[in-house]
Amino acid sequence: MANATMRRRDFLRAGAAAAALAATPGRGWAQGATPRRGGTLRIVGFEPPTFDIHGSVSFQTQLTSSFVHRTLFKYVNGEKYGASDFTLVPDIARKAVASKDGRTYTITLRKGVRWEKRAPLNGRELVAADVKYTWDRAVKKSAFANLLGSIEAVETPDTHTVRVRLADAYAPFLHNLAEPWNAILPHEVEDKLGDFKASESLVGCGPFVLERYEPGVKAVFARNPDYYEPGRPYLDRVEWLFLKDRGTQLSLFRAGQVDLPYYDGRIPRSEIAAFKKSNPGNPVHFWDWLAVRTLAFRTDKAPFNDVRVRRALSLAVDRKKWVAQYLEGQGYADHGPVPAPMHEWKIGGPDLGSGARWLEYNPALARKLLAEAGFPGGLKVKCTNWPGYGPELVEDLELLAFHLKAIGVELQIVNEEYGNYIRGSFLGKFDEASWGPSSIFTEVDGYLYNFFKSGEPNNRSHVSDNTLDVMLDAQRRYLARSSRKNAIDDIQRYTADQVYYVYTPYPKQVSSWGSRVKNLGMKNSFDKGAQLEVVWLEDAR
Amino acid sequence: MLRYALKRLLLVVPTLLLVTVFVFGIVRAIPGDVVDMMREQFQYGRDAAELRARLGLDRPLVEQYLTWVGGVARGDPGLSLWAKRSTTADIAARFPVTVTLSLLSIAISLAVALPVGIYAAIEQDSLADYLARSAAVGALSIPSFWLGTLIVVVPSFYFNWAPSIGSYVPFREAPLANLAQFVLPALCLGVTQAGVIMRMTRGMMLEVLRQDYVRTAWSKGLASRAVIVRHALRNAMIPIVTVIGGQMPFYFGGSIVMEHIFGLPGMGSFVLEAVNRRDYPVIQAVNLFVVGLVIVSNLLVDLSYGALDPRLRQEA
């Protein structure tokens, strides 16, 4: 009970502070800089497979729809906030109050939020019934529905209040409302078009409106003149280009034809020096990305059902040298299960207890453990992966193979075609081992529940551990941050000892953008609309 | 000539039928099923059997094939499984881009290869001939995608300049600007493919120039232009035209890569996405369409034989 009160208080305090931040001019960008209105930002983006945020888990759909659709809450955005700063601020919602048992949330909507002034919405006000419609639809159709907890009922006591009752307390509930797949949709569009698949369905209430959609070329988003945040967005337009060739993307950026060479400005590590030389005025920024890179293995069968074999593989990786030599210090040695940038949840070193020793580099002990497990001469392991993630990840896997070879483990790399990989290995359907990056999650639960809970599709290592399952369920119920933190610390200690995955070191991402782009902050989120809402162009007139 | 054309046209029908069987079968042989894709990659639907039934993929393959072929015969190759859009509409929107790029590339290939090949044959074993032959081997050795990448990347690296990409202008809005977008990709494709045509032109011209009737033409005192163009080139053209016809798939295939590099919204990116998503109706429709184009271009090549060689008309 006390926990629930604290959680609610924590949230309201954060919300109020962030609301104040959002409403105060001059905050959220570098001191002394004055936002300018106007101009067109050109970004290399993606053409989404569908515009239906409930019909796809594609990040491309989330990115593109976020310009137009808005969520109840959003994360803080702008250059002063970290890439993994997920402090919530009100968006369509004004506030949320959680009941003491954490099962009921009463959300008050902002008044005066209007849908676009075009058919079939014609500028009508966004009301509680829209939220109910959206959640009912998400529960029925979205693959992310489990991230809303177990919704028992959604009520609309009045036009601007939504009350949701969960079957069980679910700590990440409010956080997940800020994800772009949770944006609020109007029922009229589905009534008229039958679904949200086509670009015509992109009618919203966000900072931008879809001005033009040219299949295979680009989408152009223009400032929404009726956007409910006064003065925002600063940009007149965003051109979201569907350029696929990486060489072309980088060349256009060098030539100043695009402001960002990728949706998040990412450039290859190997090109940093060249970019600094060819475009010295553009910032080059290192930031923390959240996708962890894992060697997953079939812990449900030999040889990886033996913890000694798993520990041996972990001991073979010289993480410190990896970061120092191969990542030039721009990365993390201990990157999982909770990603290093999630500072408030992450524990490492001695805090991991006995499990910390399996993160050390100790090839002699690794060989001893393998011998004890019945593999004195080492073993061969087939490891699937998708090389299409790019040369940097291919090199990382080769590096891992190199480390493992030193203890007699031969990693036989099997390159898979994307379709087979994403519907197979990515979901744990492989014979022995698989290596690759994870999806990104903005809530720590994503890296724990999805990776370790029995039967979850992202549980690639086929972990089936009753003790761990109980711990994973429990952390979801703790509403007080301190109690939840203790539970998550325990999970990290337990999983470090069991070595269900080998987490390989992880580099920071490096991004660059045109020098005229101001107040752009990198963010581990696909809510591009919210990120660009606070951006302006220095040369705007 | 009409009988000849009709005979050729009749042969197209069984070829197309065979192609429909092949196209229908080959897309289903790609590893990964569209239903799995939808459920696991993009998480459409909850039940595989229900989704399969909704997409009409639970019916026997023969029935699916006959439905599709029937639709094709009526001019309706079906809807995209993902976007529920008409594939005909999508092809109609993207076809002009691919065909413009292909035709421009062919034009550039011919503009380069024919005069250089003829000149090299006339000036056999001269410095110009050696240079032309070296250039042809060079063009044959350079993949068009490499040349395209080079054209985009190198100037940006050294001069902070890149061709204007990412703002495709349709022909109806600005015809000149539209054509300008195709110049560089068409050059890359046209020049690299020109090597084959140039070598064939030179070889055939050399053979023809040694024929008695050419020697007779020279000895009659005809002007060089008349001997070369009217007597020699016309007779050398049949194998050259055959080579050009055979090159058609390479132009279409090359266009797909060029579209990718130069950000052109043609059928290339469209079909690549469709393959990645296992969107059967789209892959089938595009393949059938491209095969149809190749058949038509080969038909035109066959018909041109008749125009070039009166003996073939008489035989037909």
Short mmCIF file of C-alpha atoms in Angstrom, two decimals, chain A residues 42 47-52 54-58 60 138-143 145 195 197-199 213-218 239 241-248 250-252 254-258 271 274-275 277-279 417-420 422-424 427 429, chain B residues 30-33 36-46 54 81-85 90 93-94 149 152-170 173 257 259-266 269-270 272-273 275-278:
data_model
loop_
_atom_site.label_atom_id
_atom_site.label_comp_id
_atom_site.label_asym_id
_atom_site.label_seq_id
_atom_site.Cartn_x
_atom_site.Cartn_y
_atom_site.Cartn_z
CA ARG A 42 15.37 16.48 -44.37
CA GLU A 47 8.86 3.59 -45.67
CA PRO A 48 6.77 1.61 -43.19
CA PRO A 49 5.23 -1.74 -44.13
CA THR A 50 1.93 -0.46 -42.73
CA PHE A 51 0.68 2.60 -40.88
CA ASP A 52 -1.25 0.49 -38.39
CA HIS A 54 -1.38 -2.17 -33.68
CA GLY A 55 -0.93 -4.31 -36.77
CA SER A 56 2.83 -4.35 -36.70
CA VAL A 57 5.75 -4.40 -34.29
CA SER A 58 7.85 -2.72 -36.96
CA GLN A 60 9.45 1.81 -39.01
CA ALA A 138 -4.71 -2.60 -28.97
CA VAL A 139 -5.73 -5.44 -26.65
CA LYS A 140 -7.41 -7.20 -29.58
CA LYS A 141 -4.83 -6.56 -32.28
CA SER A 142 -1.44 -5.47 -30.97
CA ALA A 143 1.41 -7.89 -30.39
CA ALA A 145 -0.79 -5.86 -25.81
CA ASP A 195 -8.15 -0.31 -41.15
CA LYS A 197 -2.83 0.26 -43.14
CA ALA A 198 -2.79 2.95 -45.83
CA SER A 199 -1.18 6.37 -45.63
CA TYR A 213 3.11 10.64 -49.33
CA GLU A 214 5.02 9.46 -52.37
CA PRO A 215 5.42 5.66 -52.31
CA GLY A 216 9.04 4.67 -52.62
CA VAL A 217 10.22 8.28 -52.39
CA LYS A 218 9.26 10.15 -49.23
CA GLU A 239 10.89 15.46 -45.33
CA LEU A 241 13.11 10.21 -47.25
CA PHE A 242 12.87 6.54 -48.13
CA LEU A 243 16.48 6.15 -49.26
CA LYS A 244 17.76 2.64 -48.77
CA ASP A 245 21.34 2.59 -49.97
CA ARG A 246 23.70 3.34 -47.08
CA GLY A 247 26.39 4.78 -49.35
CA THR A 248 23.87 7.16 -50.87
CA LEU A 250 26.02 9.09 -46.21
CA SER A 251 26.97 10.85 -49.45
CA LEU A 252 23.89 13.03 -49.37
CA ARG A 254 28.25 14.83 -46.70
CA ALA A 255 26.92 16.99 -49.51
CA GLY A 256 24.46 18.73 -47.19
CA GLN A 257 21.41 17.42 -49.03
CA VAL A 258 20.02 15.79 -45.91
CA GLU A 271 33.65 6.71 -40.96
CA ALA A 274 36.37 10.86 -42.56
CA PHE A 275 33.25 12.78 -41.50
CA LYS A 277 37.46 15.82 -42.11
CA SER A 278 34.82 16.29 -44.79
CA ASN A 279 32.21 18.03 -42.61
CA GLU A 417 18.73 -14.90 -44.75
CA TYR A 418 16.78 -12.15 -42.95
CA GLY A 419 13.38 -13.78 -43.23
CA ASN A 420 14.63 -17.02 -41.78
CA ILE A 422 13.85 -12.91 -37.87
CA ARG A 423 11.19 -15.59 -37.79
CA GLY A 424 13.56 -18.28 -36.58
CA LEU A 427 12.75 -16.05 -31.68
CA LYS A 429 14.40 -21.30 -33.19
CA ILE B 30 11.48 -18.92 -51.28
CA PRO B 31 12.25 -19.98 -47.72
CA GLY B 32 9.83 -18.37 -45.27
CA ASP B 33 6.11 -18.29 -45.54
CA ASP B 36 4.91 -16.79 -40.59
CA MET B 37 6.32 -13.43 -41.63
CA MET B 38 3.17 -11.60 -40.81
CA ARG B 39 2.78 -13.28 -37.46
CA GLU B 40 6.38 -13.34 -36.33
CA GLN B 41 8.03 -10.40 -37.98
CA PHE B 42 5.19 -7.95 -38.00
CA GLN B 43 2.81 -9.77 -35.69
CA TYR B 44 -0.29 -9.57 -37.84
CA GLY B 45 -3.09 -11.78 -36.63
CA ARG B 46 -3.08 -14.23 -33.77
CA ARG B 54 -8.13 -14.97 -44.66
CA LEU B 81 -1.26 -9.35 -49.13
CA TRP B 82 0.16 -6.64 -46.87
CA ALA B 83 -1.14 -3.35 -48.17
CA LYS B 84 -4.34 -4.64 -49.78
CA ARG B 85 -3.54 -2.39 -52.72
CA ASP B 90 1.44 -0.10 -57.98
CA ALA B 93 2.93 3.90 -60.78
CA ARG B 94 6.42 2.42 -60.79
CA THR B 149 28.25 3.97 -55.90
CA VAL B 152 27.56 9.09 -55.59
CA VAL B 153 30.26 8.63 -52.96
CA VAL B 154 33.47 10.05 -54.39
CA PRO B 155 32.35 13.63 -55.17
CA SER B 156 30.67 13.85 -51.79
CA PHE B 157 33.86 12.78 -50.11
CA TYR B 158 36.19 15.17 -51.90
CA PHE B 159 33.94 18.05 -52.95
CA ASN B 160 30.95 17.80 -50.59
CA TRP B 161 28.77 17.37 -53.64
CA ALA B 162 26.34 14.63 -54.53
CA PRO B 163 23.77 14.25 -57.29
CA SER B 164 20.32 15.36 -56.32
CA ILE B 165 18.72 12.25 -54.85
CA GLY B 166 15.65 11.71 -52.74
CA SER B 167 13.36 14.24 -54.38
CA TYR B 168 11.91 12.34 -57.29
CA VAL B 169 10.04 14.64 -59.67
CA PRO B 170 7.37 12.98 -61.84
CA GLU B 173 5.28 17.94 -63.11
CA VAL B 257 20.22 -1.80 -58.50
CA GLU B 259 17.06 2.61 -58.47
CA HIS B 260 18.34 1.51 -55.08
CA ILE B 261 21.51 3.62 -55.28
CA PHE B 262 19.88 6.70 -56.82
CA GLY B 263 16.68 6.56 -54.79
CA LEU B 264 14.36 6.17 -57.76
CA PRO B 265 10.88 4.80 -57.00
CA GLY B 266 10.82 2.14 -59.69
CA SER B 269 12.66 -1.34 -54.65
CA PHE B 270 9.05 -2.41 -54.95
CA LEU B 272 12.72 -6.20 -53.27
CA GLU B 273 10.35 -5.21 -50.49
CA VAL B 275 10.36 -10.47 -51.72
CA ASN B 276 11.38 -9.55 -48.18
CA ARG B 277 7.76 -9.67 -47.14
CA ARG B 278 6.87 -12.71 -49.25
#
